[in-house]
Short mmCIF file of N, CA and C in Angstrom, two decimals:
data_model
loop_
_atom_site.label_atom_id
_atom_site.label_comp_id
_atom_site.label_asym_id
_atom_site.label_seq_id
_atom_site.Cartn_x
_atom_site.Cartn_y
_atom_site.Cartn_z
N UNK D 13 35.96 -19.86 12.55
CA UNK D 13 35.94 -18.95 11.44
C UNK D 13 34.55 -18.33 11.33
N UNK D 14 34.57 -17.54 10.97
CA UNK D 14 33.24 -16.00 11.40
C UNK D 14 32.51 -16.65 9.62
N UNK D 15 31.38 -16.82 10.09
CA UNK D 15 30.59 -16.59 8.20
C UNK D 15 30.86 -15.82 7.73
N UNK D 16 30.75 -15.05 6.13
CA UNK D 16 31.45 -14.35 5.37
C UNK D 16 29.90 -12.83 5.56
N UNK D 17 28.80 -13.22 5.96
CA UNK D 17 28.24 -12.11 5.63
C UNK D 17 27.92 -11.80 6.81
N UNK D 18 28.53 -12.05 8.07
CA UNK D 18 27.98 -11.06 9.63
C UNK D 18 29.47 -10.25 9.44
N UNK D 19 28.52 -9.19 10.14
CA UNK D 19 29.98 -8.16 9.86
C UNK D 19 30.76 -8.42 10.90
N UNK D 20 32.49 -7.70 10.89
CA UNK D 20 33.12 -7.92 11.90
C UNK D 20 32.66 -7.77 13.48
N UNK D 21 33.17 -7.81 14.67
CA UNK D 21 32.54 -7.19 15.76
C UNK D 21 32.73 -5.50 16.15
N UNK D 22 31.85 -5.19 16.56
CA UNK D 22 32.21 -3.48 16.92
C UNK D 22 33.10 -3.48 17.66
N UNK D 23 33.42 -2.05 18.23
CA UNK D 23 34.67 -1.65 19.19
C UNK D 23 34.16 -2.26 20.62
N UNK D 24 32.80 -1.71 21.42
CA UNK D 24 32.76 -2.19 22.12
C UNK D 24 32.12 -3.68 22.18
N UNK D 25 31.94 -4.44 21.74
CA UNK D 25 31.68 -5.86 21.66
C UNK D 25 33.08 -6.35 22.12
N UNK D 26 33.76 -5.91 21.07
CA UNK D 26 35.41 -6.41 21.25
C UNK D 26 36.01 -6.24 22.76
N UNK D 27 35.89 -5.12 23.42
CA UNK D 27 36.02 -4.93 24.63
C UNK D 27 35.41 -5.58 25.70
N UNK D 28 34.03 -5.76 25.70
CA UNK D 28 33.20 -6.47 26.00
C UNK D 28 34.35 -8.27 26.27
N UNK D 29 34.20 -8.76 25.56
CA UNK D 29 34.93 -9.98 25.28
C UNK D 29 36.37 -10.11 25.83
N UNK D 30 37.06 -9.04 25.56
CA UNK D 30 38.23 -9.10 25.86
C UNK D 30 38.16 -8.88 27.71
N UNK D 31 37.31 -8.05 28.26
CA UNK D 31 36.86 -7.94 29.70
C UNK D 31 36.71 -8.89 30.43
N UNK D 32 35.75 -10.37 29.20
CA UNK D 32 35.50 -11.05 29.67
C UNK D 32 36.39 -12.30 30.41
N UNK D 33 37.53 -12.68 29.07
CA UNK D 33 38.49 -13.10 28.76
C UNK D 33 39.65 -12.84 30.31
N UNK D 34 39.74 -11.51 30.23
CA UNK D 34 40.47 -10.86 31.15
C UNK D 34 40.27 -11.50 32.84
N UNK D 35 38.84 -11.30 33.27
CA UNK D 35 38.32 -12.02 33.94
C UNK D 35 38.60 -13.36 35.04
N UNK D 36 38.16 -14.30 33.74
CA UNK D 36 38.34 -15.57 33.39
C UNK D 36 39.85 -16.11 33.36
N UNK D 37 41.27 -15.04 33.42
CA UNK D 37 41.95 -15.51 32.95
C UNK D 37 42.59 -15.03 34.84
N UNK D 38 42.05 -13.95 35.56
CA UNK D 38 42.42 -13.87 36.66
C UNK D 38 42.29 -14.68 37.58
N UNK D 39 40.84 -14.87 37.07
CA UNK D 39 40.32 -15.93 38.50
C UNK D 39 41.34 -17.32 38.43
N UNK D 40 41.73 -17.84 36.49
CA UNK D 40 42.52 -18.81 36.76
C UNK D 40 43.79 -18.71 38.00
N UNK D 41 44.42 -17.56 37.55
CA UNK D 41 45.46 -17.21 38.15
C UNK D 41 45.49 -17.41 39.65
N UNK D 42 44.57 -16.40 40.14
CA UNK D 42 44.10 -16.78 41.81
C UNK D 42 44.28 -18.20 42.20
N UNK D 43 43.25 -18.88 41.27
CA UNK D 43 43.28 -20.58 41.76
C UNK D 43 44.90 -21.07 41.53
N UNK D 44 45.78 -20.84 40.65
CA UNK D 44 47.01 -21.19 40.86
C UNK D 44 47.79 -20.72 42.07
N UNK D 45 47.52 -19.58 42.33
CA UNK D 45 48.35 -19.07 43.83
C UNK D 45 47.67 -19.86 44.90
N UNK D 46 46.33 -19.93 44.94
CA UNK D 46 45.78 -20.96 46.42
C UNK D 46 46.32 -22.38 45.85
N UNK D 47 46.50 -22.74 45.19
CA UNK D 47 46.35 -24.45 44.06
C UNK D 47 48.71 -24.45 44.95
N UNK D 48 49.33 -23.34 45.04
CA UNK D 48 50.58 -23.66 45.17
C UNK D 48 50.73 -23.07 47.01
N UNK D 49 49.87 -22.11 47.24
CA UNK D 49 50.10 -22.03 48.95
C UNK D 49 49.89 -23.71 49.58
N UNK D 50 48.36 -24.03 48.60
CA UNK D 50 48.32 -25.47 49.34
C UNK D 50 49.03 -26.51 49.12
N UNK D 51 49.57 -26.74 48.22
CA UNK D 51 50.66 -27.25 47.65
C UNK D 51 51.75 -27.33 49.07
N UNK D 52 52.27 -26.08 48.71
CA UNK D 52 53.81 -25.95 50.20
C UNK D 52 53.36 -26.42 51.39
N UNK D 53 51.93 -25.87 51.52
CA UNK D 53 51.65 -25.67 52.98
C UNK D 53 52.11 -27.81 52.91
N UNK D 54 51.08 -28.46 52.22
CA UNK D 54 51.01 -29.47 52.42
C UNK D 54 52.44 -30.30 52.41
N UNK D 55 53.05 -29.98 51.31
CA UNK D 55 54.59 -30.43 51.47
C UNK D 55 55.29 -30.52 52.50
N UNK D 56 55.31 -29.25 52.45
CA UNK D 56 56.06 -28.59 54.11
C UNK D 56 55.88 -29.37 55.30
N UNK D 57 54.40 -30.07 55.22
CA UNK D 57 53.84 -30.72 56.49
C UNK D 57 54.46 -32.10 56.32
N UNK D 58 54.76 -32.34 55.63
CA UNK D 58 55.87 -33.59 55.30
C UNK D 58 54.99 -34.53 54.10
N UNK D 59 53.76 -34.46 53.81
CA UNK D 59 53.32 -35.02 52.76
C UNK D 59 53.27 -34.77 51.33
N UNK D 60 53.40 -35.57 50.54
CA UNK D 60 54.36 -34.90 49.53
C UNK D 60 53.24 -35.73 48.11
N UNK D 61 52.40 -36.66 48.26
CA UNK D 61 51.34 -37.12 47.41
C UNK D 61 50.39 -36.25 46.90
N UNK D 62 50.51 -34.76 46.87
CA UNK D 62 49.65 -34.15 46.44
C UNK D 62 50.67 -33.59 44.80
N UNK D 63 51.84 -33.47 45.40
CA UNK D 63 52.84 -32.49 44.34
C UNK D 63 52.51 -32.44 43.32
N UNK D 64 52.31 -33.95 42.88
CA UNK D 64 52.59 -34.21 41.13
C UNK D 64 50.87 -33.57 40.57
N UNK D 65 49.76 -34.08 41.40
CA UNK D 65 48.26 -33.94 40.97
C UNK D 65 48.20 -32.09 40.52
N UNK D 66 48.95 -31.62 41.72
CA UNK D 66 48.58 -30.28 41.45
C UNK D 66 49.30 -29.71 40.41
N UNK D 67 50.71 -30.27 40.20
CA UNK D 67 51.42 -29.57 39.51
C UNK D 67 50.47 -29.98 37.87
N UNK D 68 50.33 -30.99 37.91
CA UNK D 68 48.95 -30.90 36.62
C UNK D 68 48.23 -30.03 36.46
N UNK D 69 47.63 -30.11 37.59
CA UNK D 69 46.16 -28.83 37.70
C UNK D 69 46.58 -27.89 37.30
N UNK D 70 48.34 -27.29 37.73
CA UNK D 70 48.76 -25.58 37.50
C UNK D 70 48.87 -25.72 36.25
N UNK D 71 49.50 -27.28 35.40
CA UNK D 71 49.88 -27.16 33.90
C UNK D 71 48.89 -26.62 33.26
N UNK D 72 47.66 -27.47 33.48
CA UNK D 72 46.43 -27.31 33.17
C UNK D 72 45.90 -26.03 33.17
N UNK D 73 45.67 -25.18 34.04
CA UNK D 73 45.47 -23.65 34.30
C UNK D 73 46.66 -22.90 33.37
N UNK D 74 47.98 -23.44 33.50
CA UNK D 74 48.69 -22.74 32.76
C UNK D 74 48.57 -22.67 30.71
N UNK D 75 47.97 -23.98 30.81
CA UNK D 75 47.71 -24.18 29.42
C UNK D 75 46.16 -23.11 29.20
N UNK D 76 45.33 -23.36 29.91
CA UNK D 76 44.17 -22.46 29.05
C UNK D 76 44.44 -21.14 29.67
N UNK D 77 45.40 -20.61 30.25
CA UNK D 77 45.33 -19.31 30.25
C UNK D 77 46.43 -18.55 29.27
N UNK D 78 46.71 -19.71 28.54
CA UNK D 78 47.77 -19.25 27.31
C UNK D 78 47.15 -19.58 25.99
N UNK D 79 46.38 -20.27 25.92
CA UNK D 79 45.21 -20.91 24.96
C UNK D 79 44.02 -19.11 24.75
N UNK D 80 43.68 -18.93 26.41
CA UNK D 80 42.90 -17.67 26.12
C UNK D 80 43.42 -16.76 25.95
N UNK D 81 44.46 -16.05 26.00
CA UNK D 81 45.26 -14.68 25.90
C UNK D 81 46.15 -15.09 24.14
N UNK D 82 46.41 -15.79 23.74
CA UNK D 82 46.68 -16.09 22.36
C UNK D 82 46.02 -16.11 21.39
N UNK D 83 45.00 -17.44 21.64
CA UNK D 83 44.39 -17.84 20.32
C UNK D 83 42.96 -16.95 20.39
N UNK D 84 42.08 -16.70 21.55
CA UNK D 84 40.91 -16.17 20.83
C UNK D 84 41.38 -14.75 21.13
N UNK D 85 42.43 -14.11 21.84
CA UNK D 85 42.56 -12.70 21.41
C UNK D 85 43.32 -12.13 20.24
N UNK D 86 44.01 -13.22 19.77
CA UNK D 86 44.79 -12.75 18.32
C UNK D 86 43.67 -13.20 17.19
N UNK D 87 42.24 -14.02 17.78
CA UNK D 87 41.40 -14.20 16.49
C UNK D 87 39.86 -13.21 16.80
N UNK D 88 40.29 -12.71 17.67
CA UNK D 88 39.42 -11.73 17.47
C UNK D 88 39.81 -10.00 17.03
N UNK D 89 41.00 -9.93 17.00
CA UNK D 89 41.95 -9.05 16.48
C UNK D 89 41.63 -9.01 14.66
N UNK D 90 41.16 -9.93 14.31
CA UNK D 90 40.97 -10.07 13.04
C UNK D 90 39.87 -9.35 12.38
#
């Protein structure tokens, strides 16, 4: 929650942030597409002890890249 006497953020600040956000939320993405090529590749090869670790890791990536596109862009919308 923002103190009551800094003013809101400007237009481009907001952009600024949201760029940043944007970013941050690709590169997650990337690491999920290499995080599941290696995944198959490794499966595929008949080993199969990686599945469950990664499929965490993607939850994991999948959780803060829904955490960042929700909560601090609908609270900076404010």
């Amino acid at each position: 929650r923002r103190p009551v006497n800094l003013p809101p953020f400007a237009r481009s600040q907001r952009l600024t942030i949201v760029a940043g956000i944007l970013c941050f939320v690709l590169v997650l993405v990337v690491l999920q597409l290499w995080l599941l090529t290696a995944t198959m590749e490794s499966f595929l090869s008949g080993s199969d002890a990686i599945v469950v670790p990664a499929a965490v890791a993607s939850l994991g990536c999948l959780a803060l890249n829904f955490g960042l596109l929700h909560f601090f862009l609908r609270k900076l919308d404010r």
